[in-house]
CSV table of C-alpha atoms and ligand atoms in Angstrom, one decimal:
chain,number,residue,atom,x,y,z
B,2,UNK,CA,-8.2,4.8,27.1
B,3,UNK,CA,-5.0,4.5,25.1
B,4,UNK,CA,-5.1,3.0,21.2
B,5,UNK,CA,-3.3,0.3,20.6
B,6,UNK,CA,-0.6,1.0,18.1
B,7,UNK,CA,-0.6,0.0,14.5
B,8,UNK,CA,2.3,-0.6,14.0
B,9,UNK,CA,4.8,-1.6,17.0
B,10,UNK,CA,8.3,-2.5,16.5
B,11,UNK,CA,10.2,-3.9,19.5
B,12,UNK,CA,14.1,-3.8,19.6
B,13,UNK,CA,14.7,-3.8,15.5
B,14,UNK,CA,18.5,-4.5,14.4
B,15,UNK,CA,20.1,-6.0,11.4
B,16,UNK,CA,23.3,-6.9,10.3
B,17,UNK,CA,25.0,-7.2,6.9
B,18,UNK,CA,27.2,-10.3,7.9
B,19,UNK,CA,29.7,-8.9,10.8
B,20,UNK,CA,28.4,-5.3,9.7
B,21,UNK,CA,26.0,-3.9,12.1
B,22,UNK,CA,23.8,-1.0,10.4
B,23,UNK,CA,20.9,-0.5,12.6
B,24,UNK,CA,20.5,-1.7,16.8
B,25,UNK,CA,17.8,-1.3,19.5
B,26,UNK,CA,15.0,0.7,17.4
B,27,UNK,CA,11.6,0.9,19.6
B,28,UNK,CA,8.9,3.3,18.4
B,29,UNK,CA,5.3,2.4,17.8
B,30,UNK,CA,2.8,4.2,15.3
B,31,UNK,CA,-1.0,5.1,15.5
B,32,UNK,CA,-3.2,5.0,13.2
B,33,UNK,CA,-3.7,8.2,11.3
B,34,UNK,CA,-0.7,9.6,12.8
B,35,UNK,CA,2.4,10.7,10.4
B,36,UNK,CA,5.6,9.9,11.7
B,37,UNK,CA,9.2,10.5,9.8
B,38,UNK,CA,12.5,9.0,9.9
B,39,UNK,CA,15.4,10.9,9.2
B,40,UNK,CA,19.3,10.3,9.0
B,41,UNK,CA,22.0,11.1,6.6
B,42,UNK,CA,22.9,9.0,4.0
B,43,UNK,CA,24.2,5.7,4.9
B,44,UNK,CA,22.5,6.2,8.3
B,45,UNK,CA,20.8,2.7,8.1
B,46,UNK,CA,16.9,4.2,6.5
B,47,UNK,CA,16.4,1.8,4.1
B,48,UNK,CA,17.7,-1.0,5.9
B,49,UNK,CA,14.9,-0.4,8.9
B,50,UNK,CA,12.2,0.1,5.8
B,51,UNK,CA,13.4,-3.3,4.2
B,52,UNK,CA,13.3,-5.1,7.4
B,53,UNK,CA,10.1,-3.7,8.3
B,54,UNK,CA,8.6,-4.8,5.0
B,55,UNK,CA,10.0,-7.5,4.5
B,56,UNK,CA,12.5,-7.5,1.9
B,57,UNK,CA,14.4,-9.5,4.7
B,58,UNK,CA,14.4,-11.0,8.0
B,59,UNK,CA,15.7,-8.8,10.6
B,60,UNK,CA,18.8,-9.8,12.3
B,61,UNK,CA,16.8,-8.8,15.8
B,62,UNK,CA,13.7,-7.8,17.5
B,63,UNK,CA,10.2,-7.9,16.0
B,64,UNK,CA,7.7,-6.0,14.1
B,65,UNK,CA,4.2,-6.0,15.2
B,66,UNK,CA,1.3,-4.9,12.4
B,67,UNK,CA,-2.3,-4.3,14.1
B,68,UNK,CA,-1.1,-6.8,16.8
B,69,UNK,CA,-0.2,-9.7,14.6
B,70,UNK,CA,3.8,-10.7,14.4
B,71,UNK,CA,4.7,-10.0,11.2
B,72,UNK,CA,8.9,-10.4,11.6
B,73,UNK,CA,10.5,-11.9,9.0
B,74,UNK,CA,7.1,-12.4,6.8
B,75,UNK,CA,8.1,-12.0,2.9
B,76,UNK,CA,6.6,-8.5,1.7
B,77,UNK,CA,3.7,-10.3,-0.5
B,78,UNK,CA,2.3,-11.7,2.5
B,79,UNK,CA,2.8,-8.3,4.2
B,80,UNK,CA,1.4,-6.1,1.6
B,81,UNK,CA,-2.0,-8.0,1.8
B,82,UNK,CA,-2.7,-7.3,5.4
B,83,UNK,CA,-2.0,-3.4,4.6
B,84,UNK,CA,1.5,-2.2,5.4
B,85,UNK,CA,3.4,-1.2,2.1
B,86,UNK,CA,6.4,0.7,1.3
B,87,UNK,CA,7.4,3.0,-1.3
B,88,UNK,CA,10.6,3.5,-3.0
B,89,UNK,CA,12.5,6.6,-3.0
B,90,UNK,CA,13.1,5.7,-6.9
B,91,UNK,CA,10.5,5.4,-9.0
B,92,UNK,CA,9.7,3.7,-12.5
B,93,UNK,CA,7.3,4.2,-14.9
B,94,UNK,CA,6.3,1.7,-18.0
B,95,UNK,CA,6.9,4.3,-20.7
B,96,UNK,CA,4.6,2.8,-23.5
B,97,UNK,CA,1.5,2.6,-20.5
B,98,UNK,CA,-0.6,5.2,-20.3
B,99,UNK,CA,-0.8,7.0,-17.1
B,100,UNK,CA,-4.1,4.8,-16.0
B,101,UNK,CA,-2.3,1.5,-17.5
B,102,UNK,CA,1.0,2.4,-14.9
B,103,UNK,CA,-1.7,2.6,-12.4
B,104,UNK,CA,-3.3,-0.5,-13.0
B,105,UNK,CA,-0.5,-2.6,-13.1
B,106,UNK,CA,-0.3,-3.6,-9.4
B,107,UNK,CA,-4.3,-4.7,-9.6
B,108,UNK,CA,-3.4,-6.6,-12.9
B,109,UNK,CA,-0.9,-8.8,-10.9
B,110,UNK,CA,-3.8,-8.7,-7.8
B,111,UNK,CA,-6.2,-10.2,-10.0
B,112,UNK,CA,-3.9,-13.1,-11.1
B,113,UNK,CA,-3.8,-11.8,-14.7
B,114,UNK,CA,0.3,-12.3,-14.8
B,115,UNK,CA,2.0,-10.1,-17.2
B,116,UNK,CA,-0.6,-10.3,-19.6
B,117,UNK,CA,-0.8,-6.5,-19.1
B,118,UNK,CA,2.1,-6.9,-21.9
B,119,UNK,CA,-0.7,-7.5,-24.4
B,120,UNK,CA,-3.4,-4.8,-23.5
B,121,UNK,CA,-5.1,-3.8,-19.9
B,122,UNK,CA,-8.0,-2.2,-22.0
B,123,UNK,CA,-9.5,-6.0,-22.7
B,124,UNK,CA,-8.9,-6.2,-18.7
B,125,UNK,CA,-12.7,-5.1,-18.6
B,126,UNK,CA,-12.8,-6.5,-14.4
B,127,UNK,CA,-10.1,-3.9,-13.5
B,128,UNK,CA,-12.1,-0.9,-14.5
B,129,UNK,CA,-14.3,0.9,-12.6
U,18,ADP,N1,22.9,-5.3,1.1
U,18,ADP,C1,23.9,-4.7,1.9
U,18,ADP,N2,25.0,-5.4,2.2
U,18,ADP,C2,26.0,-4.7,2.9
U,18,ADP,N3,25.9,-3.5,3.4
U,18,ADP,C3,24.8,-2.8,3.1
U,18,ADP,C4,23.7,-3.4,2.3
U,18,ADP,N4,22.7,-2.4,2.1
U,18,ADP,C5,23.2,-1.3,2.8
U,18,ADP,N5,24.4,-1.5,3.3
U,18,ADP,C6,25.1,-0.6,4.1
U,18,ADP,O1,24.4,-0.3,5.3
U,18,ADP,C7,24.5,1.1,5.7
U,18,ADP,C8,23.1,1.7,5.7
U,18,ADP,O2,22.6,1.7,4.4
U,18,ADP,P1,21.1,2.2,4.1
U,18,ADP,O3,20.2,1.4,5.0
U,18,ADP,O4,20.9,2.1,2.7
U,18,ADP,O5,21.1,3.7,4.6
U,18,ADP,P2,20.2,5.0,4.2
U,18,ADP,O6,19.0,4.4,3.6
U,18,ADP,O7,20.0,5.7,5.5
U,18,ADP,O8,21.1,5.8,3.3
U,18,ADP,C9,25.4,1.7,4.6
U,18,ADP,O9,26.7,1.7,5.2
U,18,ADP,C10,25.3,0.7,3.5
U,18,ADP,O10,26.5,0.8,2.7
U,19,MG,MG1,18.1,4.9,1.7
């Protein structure tokens, strides 16, 4: 019996305006399995990431996430049903400690806004 893929995407292109950067892109991923995509700079990476994720609406074909159509859904509604990216630059709050930069994401989960400006220690829920 075959899995069904977690992540399928059908046909993927996008276009900057007139500018076509990425066409035709078919692959599907299991889960568990560890796939990579490589190109040279300017090759059109990011833009397949960003339109996976949804930083924006791909200008063609569809992404599929544990069966579900996820084209063109904004990244926060993404993120929840588990498919997130990372960047290939990365920040880190300088004044946080190493726990704190870690936290931050669950700070905004649990709907405390940027009150992490003030102190996560009195955060007591997001300890474990
Ligand atoms: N927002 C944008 N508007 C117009 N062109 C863009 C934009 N983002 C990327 N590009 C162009 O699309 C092409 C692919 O870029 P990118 O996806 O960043 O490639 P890679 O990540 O493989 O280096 C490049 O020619 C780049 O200049
Ligand atoms: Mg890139």
């Amino acid at each position: 019996m075959s899995v069904p893929p977690l992540l399928k995407i059908e046909n993927l292109g996008h276009s900057y305006g007139k500018y076509l950067v990425i066409r035709d892109i078919s692959m599907e991923v299991t889960a568990g399995e560890l796939t990579a995509l490589i190109g040279p700079n300017g090759a059109g990476k990011t833009t397949f990431y960003n339109a996976v994720s949804g930083r924006f609406r791909p200008t063609q074909g569809r992404v599929f996430f544990n069966g579900r159509d996820i084209t063109g859904l904004p990244a926060h509604r993404i993120v929840p049903l588990g498919l997130v990216r990372s960047f290939q630059i990365t920040n880190v709050f300088p004044d946080l400690s190493v726990i704190e930069n870690v936290l931050v994401p669950l700070v905004l989960h649990h709907g405390k806004g940027f009150s992490f400006l003030k102190s996560l220690s009195r955060e007591k829920a997001l300890y474990w």
